[in-house]
Amino acid sequence: MKKLLLWICGGIILAVSALAIYRFCFVKTTPQDGDLNEKVAVILQQNDCFVCHSFEPETPFYSSFPVIGKMMQSHMRHAVRFCELEEASASLDKADEILLAKLEHSMLADDMPIFEYKMIHWGMGFNKEEKAIIAEWVNARRNQLHPGCPYAGQLFSPIPDALPVDPAKVAMGERMYNDTRISLDNTISCASCHILSDGGADEDDERTSEGIYGQHGGVNAPTVYNAVFNVQQFWNGRAKDLQEQAAGPPVNPVEMGDQTWEQIVERLRKDKQLVREFQALYPGEGLTQATVTDAIAEYEKTLLTPGSRFDQYLKGDENALDAREKAGFKAFTDRGCAACHAGVILGGKSFEYMGVFGDYFAERDDDIVRNADDDGLLGFTGNPRDLEKFKVPGLRNVALTAPYFHDGSEDDLDDAVEKMFEYELGKDASDKEVENITAFLRTLTGKHPSLIKQ
């Protein structure tokens, strides 16, 4: 029996080796024809990226073996939760900033496929020619996403000093942002939970915000600063833009009260001066849900925090960061943090699983009770694949916006970085790395007249 098992194992090794040699020598060739999108799709296919980075993969025959099969299933689960590629490859001409960042990181880190897979499938991994094609595609696609921007081909870009806005609507929006009459009991405004002087989020000691009648919601209030750069609004993305986001809290029973916008507008219209001002600002519409939320959104477009030391560094000032902060920036990019935290606000552009390499919710503190908000994107899309996916928060001013994560479970920035390494990257971070990365993150604090803690 022992000899039989040895023969079987030897036969499997020879078969897999022969297949790997055949594929390496006769099948895997650098694509020469087609546009960049087609070439990249071929490269991903030839390097077996879809074996693990797909929700419905075509697994190799040995995936059913007792030991190696279990290990592979675990790797595949991690891989698809980190990045789904097969469906994305069908529309690479529409690739977003985060897919570009993830592929660029894997290419530069040279860590895909993982070592265990390469042991069986020799020759897999991006060669020099393939890397050149992917790099060209990444740069071209970034320039398509941000035409004319001097930082278009880069992973990060500075926050602009301002965006085009209507000053009159901005002024009205600021008033509405601070108007407590929008709440049912006239005690809560947008500014109650998004405190501009405190980083645009809630107070440091509030894990979740306190709403009407002392009720608490299920998620941590995200910062309103730079929110215009988010791909969608709210942790679960249920609002497509700032205006749609502004319409939500006023009719939330826990936040501002169990009411309708019709009731809110009726209450506001008792202020005849306000009615006249809205009529002048929005001729033919006047004071409505649409105009109130449009004004608030216009105001929130001005809540930008440019001028951080990191922005100065991006603009060419090498002395804007010290040696430790530069080491933190390098670790941030090299270790994979930037694969999700890219773009102008270092995040806000995608929805990712909370717990790629571990069960965050099972291991979370017992005093945090699971609620519907923990479902993440699923609560908006209804797609089971979106369970526990959340919008990646932008990291601008992160040193001012504790507590962290959607549930406000982490008070300390160093500890938050360690947990991200554990649950999102599946890696251990040294104390020095955490210290350096945290130092870098503190350089992301920008400037705004209302931001006292800058």
Coordinates of C-alpha atoms in Angstrom, one line a residue:
M1 CA 0.0 0.0 0.0
K2 CA 2.8 2.4 0.9
K3 CA 4.5 1.8 -2.5
L4 CA 1.2 2.3 -4.3
L5 CA 0.7 5.7 -2.6
L6 CA 4.3 6.7 -3.5
W7 CA 3.6 5.7 -7.1
I8 CA 0.4 7.7 -7.2
C9 CA 2.1 10.8 -5.7
G10 CA 5.0 10.5 -8.0
G11 CA 2.6 10.2 -11.0
I12 CA 0.7 13.3 -9.9
I13 CA 3.9 15.2 -9.6
L14 CA 5.1 14.1 -13.0
A15 CA 1.8 14.9 -14.6
V16 CA 1.6 18.4 -13.1
S17 CA 5.2 19.1 -13.9
A18 CA 4.7 18.0 -17.5
L19 CA 1.6 20.2 -17.8
A20 CA 3.5 23.1 -16.4
I21 CA 6.4 22.7 -18.7
Y22 CA 4.0 22.3 -21.7
R23 CA 2.2 25.5 -20.8
F24 CA 5.3 27.4 -20.1
C25 CA 7.0 26.4 -23.4
F26 CA 4.1 26.2 -25.8
V27 CA 1.0 28.0 -24.5
K28 CA 2.1 31.1 -22.4
T29 CA 3.2 33.7 -25.0
T30 CA 3.3 37.4 -24.7
P31 CA 0.3 38.8 -26.7
Q32 CA 1.2 40.8 -29.8
D33 CA -2.1 41.6 -31.3
G34 CA -5.1 43.6 -30.1
D35 CA -5.4 46.8 -28.1
L36 CA -4.1 47.2 -24.6
N37 CA -7.3 46.0 -23.0
E38 CA -7.2 42.8 -25.0
K39 CA -3.6 42.2 -24.3
V40 CA -4.0 42.6 -20.5
A41 CA -7.0 40.2 -20.6
V42 CA -4.9 37.6 -22.3
I43 CA -2.0 38.1 -19.8
L44 CA -4.4 37.6 -16.9
Q45 CA -5.8 34.5 -18.5
Q46 CA -2.5 32.9 -19.3
N47 CA -1.2 33.5 -15.8
D48 CA -4.1 31.6 -14.3
C49 CA -5.4 34.8 -12.4
F50 CA -9.0 33.6 -12.9
V51 CA -8.3 30.3 -11.1
C52 CA -8.4 32.1 -7.8
H53 CA -9.7 35.6 -8.5
S54 CA -13.1 34.5 -9.7
F55 CA -16.4 33.8 -8.0
E56 CA -17.0 30.8 -10.3
P57 CA -13.5 29.5 -11.0
E58 CA -12.4 26.5 -13.1
T59 CA -10.4 24.8 -10.5
P60 CA -7.5 22.3 -11.3
F61 CA -8.1 18.6 -10.7
Y62 CA -6.0 18.5 -7.6
S63 CA -8.3 21.0 -5.8
S64 CA -10.4 18.1 -4.6
F65 CA -7.4 16.4 -2.9
P66 CA -7.7 16.2 1.0
V67 CA -4.8 18.5 2.1
I68 CA -3.8 20.6 -0.9
G69 CA -7.5 21.0 -1.9
K70 CA -8.4 22.5 1.5
M71 CA -5.4 24.8 1.3
M72 CA -6.3 25.9 -2.2
Q73 CA -9.9 26.6 -1.2
S74 CA -8.7 28.9 1.5
H75 CA -6.3 30.8 -0.9
M76 CA -9.1 31.1 -3.4
R77 CA -11.5 32.6 -0.9
H78 CA -8.9 35.2 0.1
A79 CA -8.0 35.9 -3.5
V80 CA -11.6 36.6 -4.7
R81 CA -12.3 38.7 -1.6
F82 CA -9.3 40.8 -2.3
C83 CA -9.9 41.2 -6.0
E84 CA -12.3 39.7 -8.5
L85 CA -10.7 39.6 -11.9
E86 CA -12.6 37.4 -14.3
E87 CA -15.7 39.6 -14.6
A88 CA -13.6 42.7 -14.5
S89 CA -11.5 41.5 -17.4
A90 CA -14.5 41.6 -19.7
S91 CA -14.6 45.4 -19.4
L92 CA -11.0 46.6 -18.8
D93 CA -11.7 49.7 -20.8
K94 CA -13.8 50.8 -17.8
A95 CA -11.3 49.8 -15.1
D96 CA -11.5 52.1 -12.1
E97 CA -8.6 53.5 -10.0
I98 CA -8.6 50.6 -7.5
L99 CA -8.4 47.8 -10.1
L100 CA -5.5 49.7 -11.6
A101 CA -3.9 50.0 -8.2
K102 CA -4.3 46.4 -7.4
L103 CA -2.9 45.1 -10.6
E104 CA 0.0 47.6 -10.5
H105 CA 0.8 46.5 -6.9
S106 CA 0.8 42.8 -7.8
M107 CA 3.0 43.5 -10.8
L108 CA 5.5 45.5 -8.9
A109 CA 5.5 43.3 -5.8
D110 CA 5.9 40.2 -8.0
D111 CA 3.8 38.2 -5.5
M112 CA 1.2 36.8 -7.9
P113 CA 0.5 33.9 -8.2
I114 CA 1.5 33.0 -4.7
F115 CA 4.5 30.9 -4.0
E116 CA 2.5 27.7 -3.3
Y117 CA 0.8 27.9 -6.8
K118 CA 4.1 28.6 -8.6
M119 CA 5.6 25.5 -7.0
I120 CA 3.1 23.4 -9.0
H121 CA 2.6 25.7 -12.0
W122 CA 6.1 26.6 -13.2
G123 CA 6.4 29.7 -15.3
M124 CA 3.4 31.5 -13.9
G125 CA 3.8 35.1 -13.0
F126 CA 4.3 38.3 -15.1
N127 CA 7.4 38.3 -17.2
K128 CA 9.2 41.5 -18.2
E129 CA 7.2 41.9 -21.4
E130 CA 3.9 41.4 -19.7
K131 CA 4.8 43.8 -17.0
A132 CA 5.6 46.4 -19.6
I133 CA 2.2 45.9 -21.2
I134 CA 0.4 46.1 -17.9
A135 CA 2.3 49.3 -16.9
E136 CA 1.4 50.9 -20.3
W137 CA -2.2 50.0 -19.8
V138 CA -2.4 51.3 -16.2
N139 CA -0.9 54.6 -17.3
A140 CA -3.1 54.9 -20.3
R141 CA -6.3 54.1 -18.4
R142 CA -5.4 56.6 -15.6
N143 CA -5.0 59.3 -18.2
Q144 CA -8.4 58.4 -19.5
L145 CA -9.9 58.7 -16.1
H146 CA -8.3 62.1 -15.4
P147 CA -7.6 63.8 -18.8
G148 CA -5.5 66.9 -18.5
C149 CA -4.6 66.3 -14.9
P150 CA -0.8 66.6 -14.3
Y151 CA -1.0 63.7 -11.8
A152 CA -3.2 61.5 -14.1
G153 CA -0.7 58.7 -14.4
Q154 CA 0.1 58.5 -10.7
L155 CA -1.4 56.5 -7.9
F156 CA -2.1 59.6 -5.8
S157 CA -2.8 63.3 -6.5
P158 CA -3.1 66.4 -4.4
I159 CA -6.5 67.8 -3.3
P160 CA -7.4 70.7 -5.5
D161 CA -7.7 74.1 -3.8
A162 CA -11.3 74.4 -4.9
L163 CA -14.0 73.0 -7.2
P164 CA -16.5 75.0 -9.3
V165 CA -19.5 76.0 -7.2
D166 CA -22.3 78.5 -7.1
P167 CA -21.4 80.9 -4.2
A168 CA -25.0 81.8 -3.5
K169 CA -26.1 78.2 -3.3
V170 CA -23.0 77.5 -1.1
A171 CA -24.1 80.2 1.4
M172 CA -27.6 78.7 1.5
G173 CA -26.3 75.2 1.8
E174 CA -24.1 76.2 4.8
R175 CA -27.2 77.6 6.5
M176 CA -29.2 74.4 5.8
Y177 CA -26.3 72.3 7.0
N178 CA -26.5 74.0 10.4
D179 CA -30.3 74.3 10.5
T180 CA -31.8 72.2 13.3
R181 CA -35.3 72.7 12.0
I182 CA -34.7 69.9 9.6
S183 CA -35.0 67.4 12.5
L184 CA -38.3 66.4 13.9
D185 CA -37.7 68.0 17.3
N186 CA -35.6 70.9 16.1
T187 CA -32.5 69.8 18.0
I188 CA -30.3 68.1 15.3
S189 CA -28.6 69.4 12.2
C190 CA -26.1 67.9 9.8
A191 CA -23.4 69.6 11.8
S192 CA -24.4 67.7 14.9
C193 CA -22.8 64.5 13.7
H194 CA -20.3 65.9 11.2
I195 CA -18.5 68.4 13.3
L196 CA -16.3 70.5 11.1
S197 CA -13.9 71.6 13.8
D198 CA -13.4 68.0 14.8
G199 CA -12.4 66.5 11.5
G200 CA -15.8 66.5 9.9
A201 CA -16.9 63.4 11.8
D202 CA -18.3 62.9 15.3
E203 CA -16.7 63.6 18.6
D204 CA -13.7 61.3 19.5
D205 CA -15.6 59.5 22.3
E206 CA -18.6 58.6 20.1
R207 CA -18.4 55.2 18.5
T208 CA -21.7 55.9 16.7
S209 CA -23.6 59.2 16.5
E210 CA -26.3 60.2 18.9
G211 CA -29.5 61.0 17.0
I212 CA -33.0 62.2 18.0
Y213 CA -34.2 61.3 21.5
G214 CA -30.7 60.0 22.4
Q215 CA -30.8 57.1 20.0
H216 CA -27.6 55.8 18.5
G217 CA -27.2 54.5 15.0
G218 CA -25.3 51.4 14.0
V219 CA -22.3 52.9 12.2
N220 CA -19.7 55.5 12.8
A221 CA -20.3 58.9 11.1
P222 CA -17.8 59.3 8.3
T223 CA -16.1 62.6 7.7
V224 CA -17.8 65.1 5.5
Y225 CA -14.5 66.7 4.4
N226 CA -13.5 65.7 0.8
A227 CA -16.7 63.5 0.6
V228 CA -17.2 64.9 -2.9
F229 CA -14.5 62.5 -4.1
N230 CA -16.2 59.4 -2.9
V231 CA -17.5 57.1 -5.6
Q232 CA -20.7 56.8 -3.6
Q233 CA -21.9 58.0 -0.2
F234 CA -22.5 56.1 3.1
W235 CA -20.6 53.0 4.2
N236 CA -22.9 50.8 2.1
G237 CA -23.0 53.2 -0.9
R238 CA -26.8 53.7 -0.9
A239 CA -26.5 57.3 -2.1
K240 CA -25.0 58.0 -5.5
D241 CA -23.9 61.6 -4.7
L242 CA -23.8 64.3 -2.1
Q243 CA -27.3 65.5 -2.8
E244 CA -28.8 62.0 -2.4
Q245 CA -26.8 61.5 0.8
A246 CA -28.2 64.8 2.2
A247 CA -31.7 63.5 1.7
G248 CA -31.2 60.4 3.9
P249 CA -30.6 61.4 7.5
P250 CA -33.5 63.8 7.9
V251 CA -36.0 61.0 7.4
N252 CA -34.1 58.4 9.3
P253 CA -36.0 57.6 12.6
V254 CA -32.8 57.2 14.5
E255 CA -31.0 60.2 13.2
M256 CA -33.4 63.1 12.7
G257 CA -36.8 61.6 13.2
D258 CA -39.6 59.5 11.8
Q259 CA -40.8 62.0 9.3
T260 CA -41.1 62.7 5.6
W261 CA -39.6 65.4 3.5
E262 CA -43.0 66.8 2.8
Q263 CA -43.3 67.5 6.6
I264 CA -39.8 69.0 6.7
V265 CA -40.5 71.3 3.8
E266 CA -43.9 72.3 5.3
R267 CA -42.1 73.2 8.5
L268 CA -39.4 75.2 6.8
R269 CA -41.9 77.1 4.7
K270 CA -43.3 78.7 7.8
D271 CA -40.2 80.9 7.5
K272 CA -41.4 83.3 4.9
Q273 CA -38.0 85.0 4.5
L274 CA -36.4 81.6 3.8
V275 CA -39.1 80.8 1.2
R276 CA -38.4 84.1 -0.6
E277 CA -34.6 83.4 -0.6
F278 CA -35.1 79.9 -2.1
Q279 CA -37.4 81.3 -4.7
A280 CA -34.8 83.8 -5.8
L281 CA -32.1 81.2 -5.7
Y282 CA -34.1 78.5 -7.5
P283 CA -36.7 80.3 -9.7
G284 CA -39.7 78.2 -10.6
E285 CA -38.8 75.6 -7.9
G286 CA -38.5 77.5 -4.6
L287 CA -38.1 75.6 -1.3
T288 CA -38.3 71.9 -1.9
Q289 CA -36.5 68.7 -0.9
A290 CA -34.5 68.9 -4.1
T291 CA -33.4 72.5 -3.7
V292 CA -32.6 72.1 0.0
T293 CA -30.4 69.0 -0.6
D294 CA -28.9 70.6 -3.7
A295 CA -27.8 73.6 -1.7
I296 CA -26.3 71.4 1.1
A297 CA -24.4 69.4 -1.6
E298 CA -23.1 72.6 -3.2
Y299 CA -21.8 73.7 0.2
E300 CA -20.2 70.3 0.9
K301 CA -18.2 70.6 -2.3
T302 CA -16.3 73.4 -0.6
L303 CA -15.3 71.2 2.4
L304 CA -11.9 70.4 0.9
T305 CA -8.7 70.2 2.9
P306 CA -5.8 70.9 0.5
G307 CA -2.4 72.0 1.6
S308 CA -1.3 68.9 3.7
R309 CA 2.4 68.1 3.9
F310 CA 1.7 65.1 1.8
D311 CA 0.2 67.3 -0.9
Q312 CA 3.3 69.5 -0.8
Y313 CA 5.4 66.4 -1.2
L314 CA 3.4 65.2 -4.2
K315 CA 3.9 68.6 -5.7
G316 CA 7.7 68.2 -5.5
D317 CA 8.7 69.5 -2.1
E318 CA 11.0 66.7 -0.9
N319 CA 11.5 68.3 2.4
A320 CA 7.7 68.3 3.2
L321 CA 8.1 64.8 4.8
D322 CA 10.9 63.7 7.1
A323 CA 12.8 60.4 6.8
R324 CA 10.4 58.4 9.1
E325 CA 7.3 59.7 7.2
K326 CA 8.9 58.8 3.8
A327 CA 9.6 55.3 5.2
G328 CA 6.0 55.1 6.2
F329 CA 4.8 56.2 2.7
K330 CA 7.1 53.5 1.2
A331 CA 5.7 50.9 3.5
F332 CA 2.2 52.0 2.8
T333 CA 2.7 51.5 -0.9
D334 CA 5.0 48.5 -0.9
R335 CA 3.0 46.4 1.6
G336 CA -0.3 46.8 -0.3
C337 CA -2.2 49.5 1.6
A338 CA -2.4 51.7 -1.5
A339 CA -4.0 48.9 -3.5
C340 CA -7.3 50.1 -1.9
H341 CA -6.3 53.5 -0.5
A342 CA -5.4 55.2 -3.8
G343 CA -6.6 58.3 -5.6
V344 CA -7.0 61.9 -4.4
I345 CA -8.3 61.1 -0.9
L346 CA -6.5 57.7 -0.6
G347 CA -9.7 55.7 -0.6
G348 CA -13.4 56.3 -1.2
K349 CA -13.2 54.7 -4.6
S350 CA -14.3 51.1 -4.0
F351 CA -16.1 48.7 -1.7
E352 CA -14.0 46.0 0.0
Y353 CA -14.6 43.1 2.3
M354 CA -14.1 43.8 6.0
G355 CA -12.0 40.6 6.7
V356 CA -10.3 39.3 3.6
F357 CA -7.9 37.2 5.6
G358 CA -9.9 36.7 8.8
D359 CA -13.4 36.7 10.3
Y360 CA -13.4 40.3 11.6
F361 CA -17.0 40.1 12.9
A362 CA -16.5 36.8 14.8
E363 CA -13.4 38.2 16.5
R364 CA -14.7 41.7 17.2
D365 CA -15.2 42.9 20.7
D366 CA -18.2 41.2 22.3
D367 CA -19.7 44.5 23.4
I368 CA -20.4 45.5 19.8
V369 CA -23.7 43.7 18.9
R370 CA -24.1 42.8 15.2
N371 CA -26.8 44.8 13.4
A372 CA -28.1 45.2 9.9
D373 CA -25.4 47.9 9.2
D374 CA -22.8 45.2 9.5
D375 CA -24.2 43.7 6.2
G376 CA -22.5 46.5 4.3
L377 CA -23.1 46.8 0.6
L378 CA -25.5 43.9 0.7
G379 CA -28.0 46.1 2.5
F380 CA -28.1 48.3 -0.6
T381 CA -27.6 45.9 -3.5
G382 CA -29.2 42.7 -2.1
N383 CA -26.4 40.7 -3.7
P384 CA -25.2 38.0 -1.4
R385 CA -21.6 38.5 -2.7
D386 CA -21.7 42.0 -1.2
L387 CA -22.1 40.8 2.4
E388 CA -19.7 42.7 4.7
K389 CA -18.3 44.9 1.9
F390 CA -17.9 48.5 2.9
K391 CA -16.8 51.7 1.2
V392 CA -13.1 52.1 1.7
P393 CA -12.8 55.3 3.7
G394 CA -10.6 58.1 2.4
L395 CA -7.6 58.6 4.7
R396 CA -7.3 62.4 4.4
N397 CA -7.3 63.9 8.0
V398 CA -7.5 60.4 9.4
A399 CA -5.5 61.5 12.4
L400 CA -8.4 63.6 13.4
T401 CA -11.3 61.3 12.8
A402 CA -11.1 58.5 15.5
P403 CA -12.7 56.2 16.2
Y404 CA -12.1 54.1 13.1
F405 CA -13.9 51.5 10.9
H406 CA -17.6 51.4 10.0
D407 CA -18.4 50.3 13.5
G408 CA -16.1 52.8 15.3
S409 CA -14.5 49.8 17.1
E410 CA -10.9 51.1 17.1
D411 CA -9.9 54.3 19.0
D412 CA -6.2 54.2 18.3
L413 CA -4.6 54.9 14.8
D414 CA -1.7 52.5 15.4
D415 CA -4.1 49.7 16.4
A416 CA -6.2 50.4 13.4
V417 CA -3.2 50.0 11.1
E418 CA -2.3 46.7 12.8
K419 CA -5.8 45.4 12.3
M420 CA -5.8 46.4 8.6
F421 CA -2.6 44.4 8.1
E422 CA -4.2 41.4 9.9
Y423 CA -7.6 41.4 8.3
E424 CA -7.1 43.0 4.9
L425 CA -3.5 42.1 4.0
G426 CA -3.0 38.8 5.9
K427 CA 0.4 40.1 7.0
D428 CA 2.2 40.9 10.2
A429 CA 3.5 44.4 10.6
S430 CA 6.5 45.2 12.7
D431 CA 6.2 47.8 15.4
K432 CA 8.6 50.0 13.3
E433 CA 6.4 49.7 10.2
V434 CA 3.3 50.6 12.1
E435 CA 5.0 53.6 13.7
N436 CA 6.3 54.8 10.3
I437 CA 2.9 54.3 8.5
T438 CA 1.1 56.1 11.3
A439 CA 3.6 59.0 11.0
F440 CA 2.9 59.1 7.3
L441 CA -0.8 59.1 7.8
R442 CA -0.5 62.2 10.1
T443 CA 0.9 64.1 7.1
L444 CA -2.5 63.8 5.4
T445 CA -4.0 66.4 7.6
G446 CA -5.0 69.4 5.4
K447 CA -6.4 72.9 5.9
H448 CA -9.8 74.4 6.0
P449 CA -11.1 77.5 7.8
S450 CA -13.5 75.4 9.9
L451 CA -10.9 72.7 10.8
I452 CA -9.6 73.8 14.2
K453 CA -7.5 70.6 14.8
Q454 CA -5.3 71.1 11.7

